mmCIF file of C-alpha atoms and ligand atoms in Angstrom:
data_model
loop_
_atom_site.group_PDB
_atom_site.id
_atom_site.type_symbol
_atom_site.label_atom_id
_atom_site.label_comp_id
_atom_site.label_asym_id
_atom_site.label_seq_id
_atom_site.Cartn_x
_atom_site.Cartn_y
_atom_site.Cartn_z
ATOM 1 C CA MET S 7 117.953 111.290 112.255
ATOM 2 C CA LYS S 8 114.284 112.408 111.494
ATOM 3 C CA ILE S 9 112.297 109.727 110.553
ATOM 4 C CA GLU S 10 110.117 110.732 107.513
ATOM 5 C CA SER S 11 108.407 107.636 106.612
ATOM 6 C CA ILE S 12 108.327 103.898 107.080
ATOM 7 C CA THR S 13 107.254 101.353 104.484
ATOM 8 C CA LEU S 14 106.501 97.657 105.593
ATOM 9 C CA HIS S 15 106.903 94.997 102.889
ATOM 10 C CA HIS S 16 105.511 91.693 103.994
ATOM 11 C CA ILE S 17 107.221 89.396 101.418
ATOM 12 C CA SER S 18 107.099 85.510 100.607
ATOM 13 C CA MET S 19 110.206 83.810 98.887
ATOM 14 C CA PRO S 20 110.546 80.401 97.479
ATOM 15 C CA LEU S 21 113.229 78.293 98.593
ATOM 16 C CA VAL S 22 115.429 76.179 96.702
ATOM 17 C CA SER S 23 114.608 73.255 98.645
ATOM 18 C CA PRO S 24 112.094 72.947 101.414
ATOM 19 C CA PHE S 25 113.358 73.460 104.976
ATOM 20 C CA GLU S 26 112.391 71.239 107.698
ATOM 21 C CA THR S 27 112.761 71.475 111.534
ATOM 22 C CA SER S 28 111.475 69.765 114.483
ATOM 23 C CA PHE S 29 108.712 72.419 114.209
ATOM 24 C CA GLY S 30 107.493 72.256 110.792
ATOM 25 C CA ARG S 31 108.071 72.533 107.125
ATOM 26 C CA GLU S 32 108.808 75.631 105.006
ATOM 27 C CA THR S 33 108.839 75.907 101.096
ATOM 28 C CA ASP S 34 108.387 79.510 101.187
ATOM 29 C CA ARG S 35 110.145 81.918 103.537
ATOM 30 C CA GLN S 36 107.832 84.728 104.777
ATOM 31 C CA CYS S 37 109.309 87.686 106.372
ATOM 32 C CA VAL S 38 109.117 91.854 106.631
ATOM 33 C CA ILE S 39 111.478 94.101 105.164
ATOM 34 C CA VAL S 40 111.520 97.292 106.806
ATOM 35 C CA GLU S 41 112.196 100.555 104.933
ATOM 36 C CA ILE S 42 113.041 103.578 106.612
ATOM 37 C CA HIS S 43 113.490 107.037 104.718
ATOM 38 C CA SER S 44 115.330 109.748 106.487
ATOM 39 C CA GLU S 45 117.273 112.724 105.559
ATOM 40 C CA GLY S 46 117.507 111.532 102.065
ATOM 41 C CA LEU S 47 118.590 108.239 102.469
ATOM 42 C CA ILE S 48 117.174 104.853 102.827
ATOM 43 C CA GLY S 49 117.738 102.432 105.185
ATOM 44 C CA TYR S 50 116.451 98.706 104.942
ATOM 45 C CA GLY S 51 116.137 96.279 107.692
ATOM 46 C CA GLU S 52 114.681 92.563 107.862
ATOM 47 C CA CYS S 53 112.320 91.425 110.630
ATOM 48 C CA VAL S 54 112.973 87.337 110.661
ATOM 49 C CA ALA S 55 109.626 86.630 111.802
ATOM 50 C CA THR S 56 108.079 83.720 109.919
ATOM 51 C CA ARG S 57 104.629 82.971 108.528
ATOM 52 C CA ASP S 58 103.957 80.655 111.293
ATOM 53 C CA PRO S 59 104.611 80.927 115.355
ATOM 54 C CA GLY S 60 106.669 77.641 115.276
ATOM 55 C CA TYR S 61 110.701 79.206 115.953
ATOM 56 C CA ASN S 62 108.999 81.496 118.609
ATOM 57 C CA TYR S 63 105.699 83.166 119.082
ATOM 58 C CA GLU S 64 105.998 85.852 116.481
ATOM 59 C CA THR S 65 104.902 85.827 113.177
ATOM 60 C CA THR S 66 105.040 87.921 109.760
ATOM 61 C CA GLY S 67 101.440 88.825 110.810
ATOM 62 C CA THR S 68 101.881 89.919 114.418
ATOM 63 C CA SER S 69 105.440 91.632 113.417
ATOM 64 C CA MET S 70 103.379 93.786 110.691
ATOM 65 C CA HIS S 71 101.114 94.979 113.771
ATOM 66 C CA ILE S 72 103.644 95.686 116.070
ATOM 67 C CA LEU S 73 105.819 97.385 113.680
ATOM 68 C CA ARG S 74 102.826 99.443 112.098
ATOM 69 C CA ASP S 75 100.721 100.218 115.186
ATOM 70 C CA PHE S 76 103.493 100.222 118.114
ATOM 71 C CA ILE S 77 107.099 100.808 116.468
ATOM 72 C CA ALA S 78 106.349 103.197 113.907
ATOM 73 C CA PRO S 79 104.356 105.711 116.042
ATOM 74 C CA LEU S 80 107.196 105.898 118.249
ATOM 75 C CA ILE S 81 109.632 107.065 115.711
ATOM 76 C CA ILE S 82 107.707 108.579 112.842
ATOM 77 C CA ARG S 83 108.115 112.036 112.371
ATOM 78 C CA GLN S 84 110.822 112.354 115.046
ATOM 79 C CA ASN S 85 114.643 112.700 115.659
ATOM 80 C CA VAL S 86 115.838 109.308 116.736
ATOM 81 C CA LYS S 87 119.554 110.034 117.906
ATOM 82 C CA ASN S 88 121.090 106.543 117.834
ATOM 83 C CA VAL S 89 120.154 102.887 118.272
ATOM 84 C CA LEU S 90 119.962 103.239 122.398
ATOM 85 C CA ASP S 91 117.586 105.848 121.751
ATOM 86 C CA PHE S 92 115.512 103.599 119.546
ATOM 87 C CA GLN S 93 116.037 101.043 122.274
ATOM 88 C CA GLN S 94 114.659 103.037 125.026
ATOM 89 C CA ARG S 95 111.596 104.250 122.773
ATOM 90 C CA VAL S 96 110.481 100.694 122.275
ATOM 91 C CA SER S 97 111.516 99.366 125.927
ATOM 92 C CA GLY S 98 107.686 99.668 126.941
ATOM 93 C CA ILE S 99 106.714 96.988 124.132
ATOM 94 C CA ARG S 100 106.646 93.633 125.975
ATOM 95 C CA GLY S 101 108.702 90.980 123.630
ATOM 96 C CA HIS S 102 108.364 91.192 119.950
ATOM 97 C CA GLN S 103 111.994 91.153 119.600
ATOM 98 C CA LEU S 104 112.112 90.135 116.313
ATOM 99 C CA ALA S 105 110.025 93.322 115.316
ATOM 100 C CA LYS S 106 112.319 95.552 117.024
ATOM 101 C CA ALA S 107 115.302 94.194 115.470
ATOM 102 C CA GLY S 108 113.822 94.514 112.050
ATOM 103 C CA ALA S 109 113.397 98.367 112.545
ATOM 104 C CA GLU S 110 116.686 98.765 114.432
ATOM 105 C CA MET S 111 118.638 97.024 111.514
ATOM 106 C CA ALA S 112 116.886 99.696 109.020
ATOM 107 C CA LEU S 113 118.531 102.499 111.644
ATOM 108 C CA TRP S 114 122.033 100.810 111.391
ATOM 109 C CA ASP S 115 121.790 101.023 107.633
ATOM 110 C CA LEU S 116 120.855 104.487 107.696
ATOM 111 C CA LEU S 117 123.480 105.359 110.159
ATOM 112 C CA GLY S 118 125.904 103.801 108.477
ATOM 113 C CA LYS S 119 125.034 105.721 104.999
ATOM 114 C CA ARG S 120 124.935 108.710 106.607
ATOM 115 C CA GLU S 121 128.655 108.317 108.298
ATOM 116 C CA GLY S 122 129.971 106.608 104.968
ATOM 117 C CA LYS S 123 130.775 103.576 107.331
ATOM 118 C CA SER S 124 129.972 99.766 106.940
ATOM 119 C CA LEU S 125 127.898 98.207 109.396
ATOM 120 C CA ARG S 126 130.899 95.953 110.136
ATOM 121 C CA GLU S 127 133.142 99.245 111.294
ATOM 122 C CA LEU S 128 130.122 100.638 113.216
ATOM 123 C CA LEU S 129 129.735 97.446 115.457
ATOM 124 C CA GLY S 130 133.204 96.929 115.692
ATOM 125 C CA GLY S 131 134.029 93.920 113.795
ATOM 126 C CA VAL S 132 137.733 92.702 113.173
ATOM 127 C CA ARG S 133 137.570 90.215 110.097
ATOM 128 C CA GLU S 134 136.760 91.199 106.450
ATOM 129 C CA LYS S 135 135.688 87.428 106.136
ATOM 130 C CA VAL S 136 133.868 85.050 108.360
ATOM 131 C CA GLU S 137 133.702 81.489 108.769
ATOM 132 C CA VAL S 138 130.400 79.753 107.654
ATOM 133 C CA GLY S 139 128.906 76.563 107.975
ATOM 134 C CA VAL S 140 125.435 75.041 106.478
ATOM 135 C CA SER S 141 122.381 74.151 108.302
ATOM 136 C CA ILE S 142 120.610 71.199 106.822
ATOM 137 C CA GLY S 143 116.975 70.466 107.546
ATOM 138 C CA ILE S 144 115.022 67.124 108.549
ATOM 139 C CA GLN S 145 115.506 64.814 104.821
ATOM 140 C CA GLU S 146 113.208 61.669 104.108
ATOM 141 C CA SER S 147 115.846 59.357 105.546
ATOM 142 C CA ALA S 148 119.330 59.255 107.449
ATOM 143 C CA GLN S 149 120.560 57.956 103.988
ATOM 144 C CA SER S 150 119.273 61.179 102.198
ATOM 145 C CA LEU S 151 120.468 63.333 104.619
ATOM 146 C CA ALA S 152 124.270 62.053 104.600
ATOM 147 C CA ARG S 153 123.695 62.196 100.692
ATOM 148 C CA SER S 154 122.652 66.150 101.221
ATOM 149 C CA ALA S 155 125.701 66.761 103.819
ATOM 150 C CA ALA S 156 128.003 65.250 101.251
ATOM 151 C CA GLU S 157 126.828 67.841 98.214
ATOM 152 C CA TYR S 158 127.235 70.788 100.773
ATOM 153 C CA VAL S 159 130.947 69.534 101.888
ATOM 154 C CA SER S 160 131.530 69.036 98.277
ATOM 155 C CA GLN S 161 130.716 72.605 97.653
ATOM 156 C CA GLY S 162 133.342 73.597 100.356
ATOM 157 C CA TYR S 163 131.003 73.992 103.596
ATOM 158 C CA ALA S 164 133.700 72.765 106.500
ATOM 159 C CA ARG S 165 131.028 72.991 108.985
ATOM 160 C CA VAL S 166 127.462 71.391 109.114
ATOM 161 C CA LYS S 167 124.454 71.282 111.036
ATOM 162 C CA ILE S 168 121.756 69.176 110.824
ATOM 163 C CA LYS S 169 118.415 69.460 112.395
ATOM 164 C CA ILE S 170 116.744 66.440 115.091
ATOM 165 C CA LYS S 171 113.615 65.608 116.382
ATOM 166 C CA PRO S 172 112.440 62.559 118.445
ATOM 167 C CA GLY S 173 112.809 59.714 116.161
ATOM 168 C CA ARG S 174 115.308 61.426 114.088
ATOM 169 C CA ASP S 175 118.303 62.220 115.881
ATOM 170 C CA VAL S 176 120.693 59.616 117.024
ATOM 171 C CA GLU S 177 120.697 57.944 113.679
ATOM 172 C CA ASP S 178 120.740 60.730 111.437
ATOM 173 C CA ALA S 179 123.794 62.173 113.428
ATOM 174 C CA SER S 180 125.235 58.927 113.341
ATOM 175 C CA ALA S 181 124.730 58.341 109.675
ATOM 176 C CA VAL S 182 126.533 61.671 109.027
ATOM 177 C CA ARG S 183 129.232 61.405 111.174
ATOM 178 C CA LYS S 184 129.766 57.958 109.816
ATOM 179 C CA GLU S 185 130.404 59.141 106.322
ATOM 180 C CA PHE S 186 132.684 62.061 107.681
ATOM 181 C CA PRO S 187 134.555 61.107 110.478
ATOM 182 C CA ASN S 188 136.333 64.412 110.720
ATOM 183 C CA LEU S 189 133.729 66.961 109.901
ATOM 184 C CA ARG S 190 132.689 69.745 112.187
ATOM 185 C CA LEU S 191 129.277 68.500 112.786
ATOM 186 C CA GLN S 192 126.387 70.044 115.290
ATOM 187 C CA VAL S 193 122.881 69.388 115.857
ATOM 188 C CA ASP S 194 119.864 71.511 116.438
ATOM 189 C CA ALA S 195 116.759 70.209 117.981
ATOM 190 C CA ASN S 196 114.749 73.635 118.218
ATOM 191 C CA SER S 197 113.223 72.920 121.661
ATOM 192 C CA ALA S 198 111.838 69.211 120.763
ATOM 193 C CA TYR S 199 112.897 67.326 123.947
ATOM 194 C CA SER S 200 112.383 67.155 127.466
ATOM 195 C CA MET S 201 114.686 65.878 130.391
ATOM 196 C CA ASP S 202 112.976 62.720 129.864
ATOM 197 C CA ASP S 203 114.691 62.068 126.473
ATOM 198 C CA ALA S 204 118.247 62.908 127.928
ATOM 199 C CA ASP S 205 119.161 59.242 128.274
ATOM 200 C CA ARG S 206 117.871 58.309 124.947
ATOM 201 C CA LEU S 207 119.691 61.206 123.699
ATOM 202 C CA LYS S 208 123.003 60.222 125.415
ATOM 203 C CA PRO S 209 124.657 58.198 122.425
ATOM 204 C CA LEU S 210 125.073 61.982 120.801
ATOM 205 C CA ASP S 211 127.909 62.431 123.384
ATOM 206 C CA ASP S 212 129.704 59.727 121.498
ATOM 207 C CA LEU S 213 129.777 61.477 117.963
ATOM 208 C CA ASN S 214 132.213 64.024 118.627
ATOM 209 C CA LEU S 215 129.812 67.027 118.016
ATOM 210 C CA LEU S 216 130.689 70.505 118.240
ATOM 211 C CA LEU S 217 127.555 71.152 120.153
ATOM 212 C CA ILE S 218 123.958 70.342 120.767
ATOM 213 C CA GLU S 219 121.467 73.459 120.152
ATOM 214 C CA GLN S 220 118.340 73.875 122.179
ATOM 215 C CA PRO S 221 117.356 70.536 123.146
ATOM 216 C CA LEU S 222 114.709 71.567 125.588
ATOM 217 C CA PHE S 223 111.821 74.072 126.124
ATOM 218 C CA GLU S 224 112.524 77.791 124.917
ATOM 219 C CA ASP S 225 111.464 79.123 128.434
ATOM 220 C CA ASP S 226 113.517 76.871 130.344
ATOM 221 C CA ILE S 227 116.869 77.563 130.940
ATOM 222 C CA TRP S 228 117.117 75.500 134.397
ATOM 223 C CA ASP S 229 116.488 72.208 132.916
ATOM 224 C CA HIS S 230 119.562 73.117 130.173
ATOM 225 C CA ARG S 231 121.758 73.250 133.281
ATOM 226 C CA LYS S 232 120.724 69.682 134.212
ATOM 227 C CA PHE S 233 120.877 68.659 130.561
ATOM 228 C CA GLN S 234 124.439 69.837 130.219
ATOM 229 C CA LYS S 235 125.419 68.180 133.629
ATOM 230 C CA LYS S 236 124.681 64.783 131.548
ATOM 231 C CA PHE S 237 126.838 65.783 128.558
ATOM 232 C CA THR S 238 130.406 66.388 127.531
ATOM 233 C CA THR S 239 129.277 67.787 124.499
ATOM 234 C CA PRO S 240 128.955 71.409 124.693
ATOM 235 C CA VAL S 241 124.923 72.497 124.743
ATOM 236 C CA CYS S 242 124.263 75.791 122.817
ATOM 237 C CA LEU S 243 121.181 77.833 123.563
ATOM 238 C CA ASP S 244 119.459 79.615 120.715
ATOM 239 C CA GLU S 245 115.434 80.209 121.336
ATOM 240 C CA SER S 246 116.067 80.644 125.228
ATOM 241 C CA ILE S 247 118.358 83.572 125.113
ATOM 242 C CA VAL S 248 116.086 86.425 124.335
ATOM 243 C CA SER S 249 118.041 89.390 125.896
ATOM 244 C CA PRO S 250 121.409 90.138 127.268
ATOM 245 C CA ARG S 251 119.942 89.463 130.727
ATOM 246 C CA HIS S 252 118.890 85.898 129.550
ATOM 247 C CA ALA S 253 122.546 85.324 128.349
ATOM 248 C CA ARG S 254 123.764 86.278 131.924
ATOM 249 C CA TYR S 255 121.025 83.800 133.600
ATOM 250 C CA ALA S 256 122.547 81.035 131.312
ATOM 251 C CA ILE S 257 126.108 81.874 132.065
ATOM 252 C CA GLU S 258 125.349 82.185 135.854
ATOM 253 C CA MET S 259 123.547 78.514 135.866
ATOM 254 C CA GLN S 260 126.129 77.124 133.922
ATOM 255 C CA ALA S 261 123.235 75.988 131.591
ATOM 256 C CA CYS S 262 125.356 75.885 128.361
ATOM 257 C CA LYS S 263 128.789 76.187 127.094
ATOM 258 C CA ILE S 264 128.159 78.078 123.935
ATOM 259 C CA ILE S 265 125.558 80.855 122.919
ATOM 260 C CA ASN S 266 124.042 81.076 119.467
ATOM 261 C CA ILE S 267 123.435 84.961 118.746
ATOM 262 C CA LYS S 268 120.772 86.330 116.364
ATOM 263 C CA ALA S 269 120.368 89.733 116.142
ATOM 264 C CA GLY S 270 116.474 89.207 115.763
ATOM 265 C CA ARG S 271 115.874 87.001 118.743
ATOM 266 C CA LEU S 272 117.736 89.497 121.004
ATOM 267 C CA GLY S 273 115.786 92.442 119.935
ATOM 268 C CA GLY S 274 118.500 93.988 117.696
ATOM 269 C CA LEU S 275 121.694 94.567 116.552
ATOM 270 C CA SER S 276 122.507 96.571 119.608
ATOM 271 C CA GLN S 277 121.416 93.891 122.147
ATOM 272 C CA ALA S 278 123.389 91.286 119.991
ATOM 273 C CA VAL S 279 126.639 92.999 120.672
ATOM 274 C CA MET S 280 126.013 93.436 124.074
ATOM 275 C CA THR S 281 125.179 89.707 124.197
ATOM 276 C CA HIS S 282 128.317 89.148 122.601
ATOM 277 C CA ASP S 283 130.365 91.571 125.179
ATOM 278 C CA LEU S 284 128.772 89.820 128.148
ATOM 279 C CA CYS S 285 130.020 86.451 126.664
ATOM 280 C CA ARG S 286 133.515 87.179 125.912
ATOM 281 C CA GLN S 287 133.888 88.482 129.512
ATOM 282 C CA HIS S 288 132.999 85.149 130.581
ATOM 283 C CA ASN S 289 134.821 83.295 128.041
ATOM 284 C CA MET S 290 131.974 81.861 126.339
ATOM 285 C CA PRO S 291 132.153 81.186 122.799
ATOM 286 C CA VAL S 292 129.451 82.577 120.571
ATOM 287 C CA TRP S 293 128.332 81.981 116.814
ATOM 288 C CA CYS S 294 125.984 83.670 114.421
ATOM 289 C CA GLY S 295 122.683 81.909 113.997
ATOM 290 C CA GLY S 296 120.693 82.504 110.914
ATOM 291 C CA MET S 297 116.863 82.317 110.040
ATOM 292 C CA LEU S 298 117.096 81.821 106.274
ATOM 293 C CA GLU S 299 117.420 85.500 105.823
ATOM 294 C CA THR S 300 117.275 87.457 102.464
ATOM 295 C CA GLY S 301 120.655 89.399 101.373
ATOM 296 C CA ILE S 302 119.369 92.154 103.640
ATOM 297 C CA GLY S 303 119.573 90.101 106.850
ATOM 298 C CA ARG S 304 122.610 88.118 105.420
ATOM 299 C CA ALA S 305 124.804 91.360 105.045
ATOM 300 C CA SER S 306 123.897 92.072 108.725
ATOM 301 C CA ASN S 307 124.854 88.476 109.810
ATOM 302 C CA LEU S 308 128.220 88.890 108.213
ATOM 303 C CA ALA S 309 128.713 92.164 109.702
ATOM 304 C CA LEU S 310 127.781 91.033 113.096
ATOM 305 C CA ALA S 311 129.841 87.869 112.702
ATOM 306 C CA SER S 312 133.084 89.653 112.305
ATOM 307 C CA LEU S 313 133.226 90.443 116.133
ATOM 308 C CA PRO S 314 136.100 88.859 117.957
ATOM 309 C CA ASN S 315 134.059 86.485 120.032
ATOM 310 C CA PHE S 316 132.200 84.621 117.175
ATOM 311 C CA THR S 317 134.955 81.843 117.424
ATOM 312 C CA LEU S 318 132.548 79.325 115.690
ATOM 313 C CA PRO S 319 131.441 79.154 112.070
ATOM 314 C CA GLY S 320 128.025 80.985 111.593
ATOM 315 C CA ASP S 321 124.717 79.605 110.135
ATOM 316 C CA ILE S 322 125.486 81.906 107.310
ATOM 317 C CA SER S 323 125.413 80.339 104.001
ATOM 318 C CA ALA S 324 125.902 81.464 100.396
ATOM 319 C CA SER S 325 122.850 82.959 98.835
ATOM 320 C CA ASP S 326 122.431 80.085 96.297
ATOM 321 C CA ARG S 327 121.681 77.569 99.248
ATOM 322 C CA TYR S 328 118.359 79.600 99.852
ATOM 323 C CA TYR S 329 117.172 81.437 96.770
ATOM 324 C CA LYS S 330 117.463 81.634 93.007
ATOM 325 C CA ARG S 331 116.587 84.834 93.031
ATOM 326 C CA ASP S 332 117.278 87.112 96.109
ATOM 327 C CA ILE S 333 116.080 90.746 96.783
ATOM 328 C CA THR S 334 119.521 92.124 96.800
ATOM 329 C CA ASN S 335 121.582 92.943 93.763
ATOM 330 C CA GLU S 336 124.182 91.459 95.602
ATOM 331 C CA ARG S 337 124.601 87.842 95.942
ATOM 332 C CA PHE S 338 126.903 85.981 98.637
ATOM 333 C CA VAL S 339 129.243 83.404 97.244
ATOM 334 C CA LEU S 340 131.210 80.788 99.678
ATOM 335 C CA ASP S 341 135.298 81.095 99.306
ATOM 336 C CA ALA S 342 137.256 77.859 99.174
ATOM 337 C CA ASP S 343 138.220 78.341 102.935
ATOM 338 C CA SER S 344 134.410 77.811 103.940
ATOM 339 C CA THR S 345 134.278 81.809 104.425
ATOM 340 C CA ILE S 346 131.921 84.800 103.285
ATOM 341 C CA ASP S 347 133.321 88.007 102.592
ATOM 342 C CA VAL S 348 131.701 90.548 104.953
ATOM 343 C CA PRO S 349 130.303 93.774 103.024
ATOM 344 C CA ALA S 350 132.439 96.719 103.020
ATOM 345 C CA GLY S 351 129.965 99.114 101.649
ATOM 346 C CA ALA S 352 128.159 101.839 103.641
ATOM 347 C CA GLY S 353 125.690 100.544 106.092
ATOM 348 C CA LEU S 354 124.776 97.128 105.082
ATOM 349 C CA GLY S 355 126.567 97.613 102.161
ATOM 350 C CA VAL S 356 123.606 95.948 99.803
ATOM 351 C CA THR S 357 121.310 97.513 97.416
ATOM 352 C CA MET S 358 117.482 96.460 96.884
ATOM 353 C CA ASP S 359 116.278 94.953 93.796
ATOM 354 C CA ASP S 360 113.192 96.826 93.868
ATOM 355 C CA GLU S 361 111.726 94.575 91.036
ATOM 356 C CA ALA S 362 112.332 91.382 92.813
ATOM 357 C CA LEU S 363 111.174 92.727 96.103
ATOM 358 C CA LYS S 364 107.613 93.822 94.290
ATOM 359 C CA SER S 365 107.586 90.312 92.537
ATOM 360 C CA TYR S 366 107.548 88.975 96.261
ATOM 361 C CA THR S 367 105.412 91.216 98.172
ATOM 362 C CA LEU S 368 102.046 89.978 99.793
ATOM 363 C CA ALA S 369 101.116 93.107 101.398
ATOM 364 C CA LYS S 370 102.842 96.983 101.574
ATOM 365 C CA VAL S 371 102.106 99.385 104.372
ATOM 366 C CA ILE S 372 103.317 102.913 104.193
ATOM 367 C CA VAL S 373 103.293 105.006 107.388
ATOM 368 C CA ASN S 374 104.177 108.648 107.063
HETATM 369 O O1 OSB I 425 117.117 77.450 114.832
HETATM 370 O O2 OSB I 425 118.945 78.015 113.899
HETATM 371 C C1 OSB I 425 117.764 77.741 113.923
HETATM 372 C C2 OSB I 425 115.949 78.515 110.295
HETATM 373 C C3 OSB I 425 114.973 78.941 110.901
HETATM 374 C C4 OSB I 425 114.461 79.257 112.313
HETATM 375 C C5 OSB I 425 115.527 78.478 113.084
HETATM 376 C C6 OSB I 425 116.611 78.083 112.776
HETATM 377 C C7 OSB I 425 117.019 77.835 111.449
HETATM 378 C C8 OSB I 425 118.236 77.684 111.179
HETATM 379 C C9 OSB I 425 118.571 78.046 109.594
HETATM 380 O O3 OSB I 425 118.743 76.870 111.490
HETATM 381 C C10 OSB I 425 119.784 78.621 109.412
HETATM 382 C C11 OSB I 425 120.210 79.512 108.189
HETATM 383 O O4 OSB I 425 119.694 80.750 108.001
HETATM 384 O O5 OSB I 425 120.839 78.854 107.430
HETATM 385 MG MG1 MG I 426 118.673 77.079 116.178
#
């Protein structure tokens, strides 16, 4: 694939409601859309870095910098043979997985469009629809959280994840559990705790949760092993798993029983598939995490979640849970069985609403 030009769109989209986690509150979601032109085709990718370095150290600012000044020069006006060729080219760039993944996604879209194959086919997906859940941010009170969960359950979400942080954990989770004794429920701490908090969090173990996601520091797989030993509820790692290698460390250390797979955090869809395959070999279930994606990243997540070892519902909700107007012409809807259809068209299987993209653009950089 001869790469002819790359356009980076730094965008900001208003969320239908603010999203609050242990690391902050977002009312508008920023990201970078990567547009790559090659052989008469256009491929799109989404870099899921956010405005602030809260989820991890990357931001829309650092990813614009890394994409423009380091990744683009490694591929522009060159023949990139496939995604592994791409990974080799960017292997000298330490970290910055979200930036790499954004560019890699655009290459996958191009490859699919060139070969007339959907991303699901290219990745080896085995399902035409995937089970999904909803991730609810921290609300004003445990009571309003329970009301919010009730609203999503009534919309058809069969699995609910709630965000927790110190002071807003056992009580919040208990309030939702009390309202819904049989709901598939899980919690996500986004690294807000240390081992000193483990005893206080122990009542979570009595709430029949599917999993406890990333309780401890992102760079600490070892303490998660100690945490897991204290809990019968499966620990799930998100932030800590930044490459297939880290998944191996977690498996070998028995630091968790489940892994959240995000192509962004792992440095690309190719790395996500490798992580999926490794976990499958070790009987470690995985599920697809989310980063409040636009229709571009959502299409990618759906294709990824169609792989066989994605046995738990993904954080892939319907478009209307996030945005009134998306940047893709296609919108994703929740079906009655708490599933969303995997796009079947070539590449990501979605088309860009250029007018919407333009209206959300903060900065646009063209490299050619
Ligand atoms: O930790 O899973 C997370 C959103 C932004 C950053 C981190 C996370 C999340 C979510 C949202 O939980 C999941 C979604 O896209 O619906
Ligand atoms: Mg998470």
